[in-house]
Coordinates of C-alpha atoms in Angstrom, one line a residue:
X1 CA -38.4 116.9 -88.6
X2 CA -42.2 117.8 -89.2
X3 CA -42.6 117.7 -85.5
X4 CA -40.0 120.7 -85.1
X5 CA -41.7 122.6 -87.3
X6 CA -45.0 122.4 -85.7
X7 CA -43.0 123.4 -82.5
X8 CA -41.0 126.1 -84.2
X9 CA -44.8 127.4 -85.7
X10 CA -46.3 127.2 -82.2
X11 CA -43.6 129.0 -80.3
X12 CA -43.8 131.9 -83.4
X13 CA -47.4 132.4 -82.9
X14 CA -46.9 132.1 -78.7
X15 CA -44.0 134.1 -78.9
X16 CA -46.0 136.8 -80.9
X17 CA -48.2 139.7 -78.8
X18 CA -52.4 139.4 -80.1
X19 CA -51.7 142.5 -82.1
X20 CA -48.4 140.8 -83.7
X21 CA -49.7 137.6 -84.6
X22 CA -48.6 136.0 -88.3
X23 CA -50.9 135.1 -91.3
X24 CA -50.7 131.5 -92.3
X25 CA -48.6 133.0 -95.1
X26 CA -46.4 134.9 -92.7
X27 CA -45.9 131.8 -90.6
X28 CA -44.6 129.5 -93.5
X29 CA -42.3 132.7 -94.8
X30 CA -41.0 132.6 -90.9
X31 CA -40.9 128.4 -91.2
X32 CA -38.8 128.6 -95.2
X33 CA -36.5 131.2 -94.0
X34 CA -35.8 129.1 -90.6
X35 CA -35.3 126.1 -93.7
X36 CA -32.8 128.1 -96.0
X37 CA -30.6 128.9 -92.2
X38 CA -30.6 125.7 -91.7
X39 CA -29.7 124.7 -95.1
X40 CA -27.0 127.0 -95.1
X41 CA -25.4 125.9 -91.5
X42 CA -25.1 122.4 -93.1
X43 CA -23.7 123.2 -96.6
X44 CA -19.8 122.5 -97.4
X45 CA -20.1 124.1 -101.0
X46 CA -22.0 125.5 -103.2
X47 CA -23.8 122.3 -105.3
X48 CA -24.9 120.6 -101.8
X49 CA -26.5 124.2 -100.7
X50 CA -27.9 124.5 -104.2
X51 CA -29.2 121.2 -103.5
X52 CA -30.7 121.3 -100.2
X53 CA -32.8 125.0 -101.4
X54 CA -34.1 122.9 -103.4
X55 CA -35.4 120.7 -101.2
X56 CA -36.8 123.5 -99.0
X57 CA -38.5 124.8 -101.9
X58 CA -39.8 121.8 -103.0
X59 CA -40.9 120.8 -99.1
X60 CA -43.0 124.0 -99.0
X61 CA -44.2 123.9 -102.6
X62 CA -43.2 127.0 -103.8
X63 CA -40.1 127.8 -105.5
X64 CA -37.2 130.2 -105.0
X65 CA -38.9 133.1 -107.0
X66 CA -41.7 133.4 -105.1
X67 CA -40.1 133.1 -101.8
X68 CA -37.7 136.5 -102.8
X69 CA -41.2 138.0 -104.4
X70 CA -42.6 137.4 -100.8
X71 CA -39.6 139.2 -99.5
X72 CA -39.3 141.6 -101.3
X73 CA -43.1 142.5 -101.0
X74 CA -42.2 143.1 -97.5
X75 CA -40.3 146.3 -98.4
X76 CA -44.6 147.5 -98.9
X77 CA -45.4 146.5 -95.2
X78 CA -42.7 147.6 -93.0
X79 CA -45.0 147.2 -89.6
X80 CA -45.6 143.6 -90.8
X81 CA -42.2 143.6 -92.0
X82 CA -40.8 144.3 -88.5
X83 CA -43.0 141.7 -87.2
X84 CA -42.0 139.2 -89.7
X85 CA -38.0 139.8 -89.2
X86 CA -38.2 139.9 -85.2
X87 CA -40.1 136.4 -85.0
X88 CA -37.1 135.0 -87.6
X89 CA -35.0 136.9 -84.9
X90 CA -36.5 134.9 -82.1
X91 CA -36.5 131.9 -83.6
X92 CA -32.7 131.8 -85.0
X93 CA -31.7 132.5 -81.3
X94 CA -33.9 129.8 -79.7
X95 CA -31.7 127.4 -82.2
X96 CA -28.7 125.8 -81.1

């Protein structure tokens, strides 16, 4: 798993232009976001997803409040916003 991760970071920062490249912070919003998908995609019900947020939270030591203040700080920086949204973009269609 950590190994996909470390792929899915290198292919964000390939797949990025010089003048689009992510922060460190950007990178690990782009990495908990592709997380919480994936969390998602493999939840029957509510307590398991509940669950496995958890997990992603916990993985990436931070919790779910400052994950949607990170998000939501986003709505201050649309150009890094677009950039942000189009590498999740990117990545969710390279999954299969």
């Amino acid at each position: 798993m950590r190994s996909k991760v470390i792929l899915f970071t290198a292919l964000v920062v390939v797949g990025c232009g010089k003048s689009d490249k992510l922060s460190p912070d950007e990178i690990q919003y782009v990495a908990i976001t592709m997380s919480l998908a994936k969390a998602r995609s493999q939840s029957n019900d509510s307590l398991t997803l509940n669950r496995k947020f958890d997990s992603v939270y916990k993985k990436y030591q931070t919790t779910e409040s400052e994950y949607k203040a990170s998000m939501n700080g986003l709505a201050d920086k649309p150009d890094r916003a677009d950039i942000i949204f189009r590498a999740i973009n990117d990545s969710l269609s390279k999954v299969k």
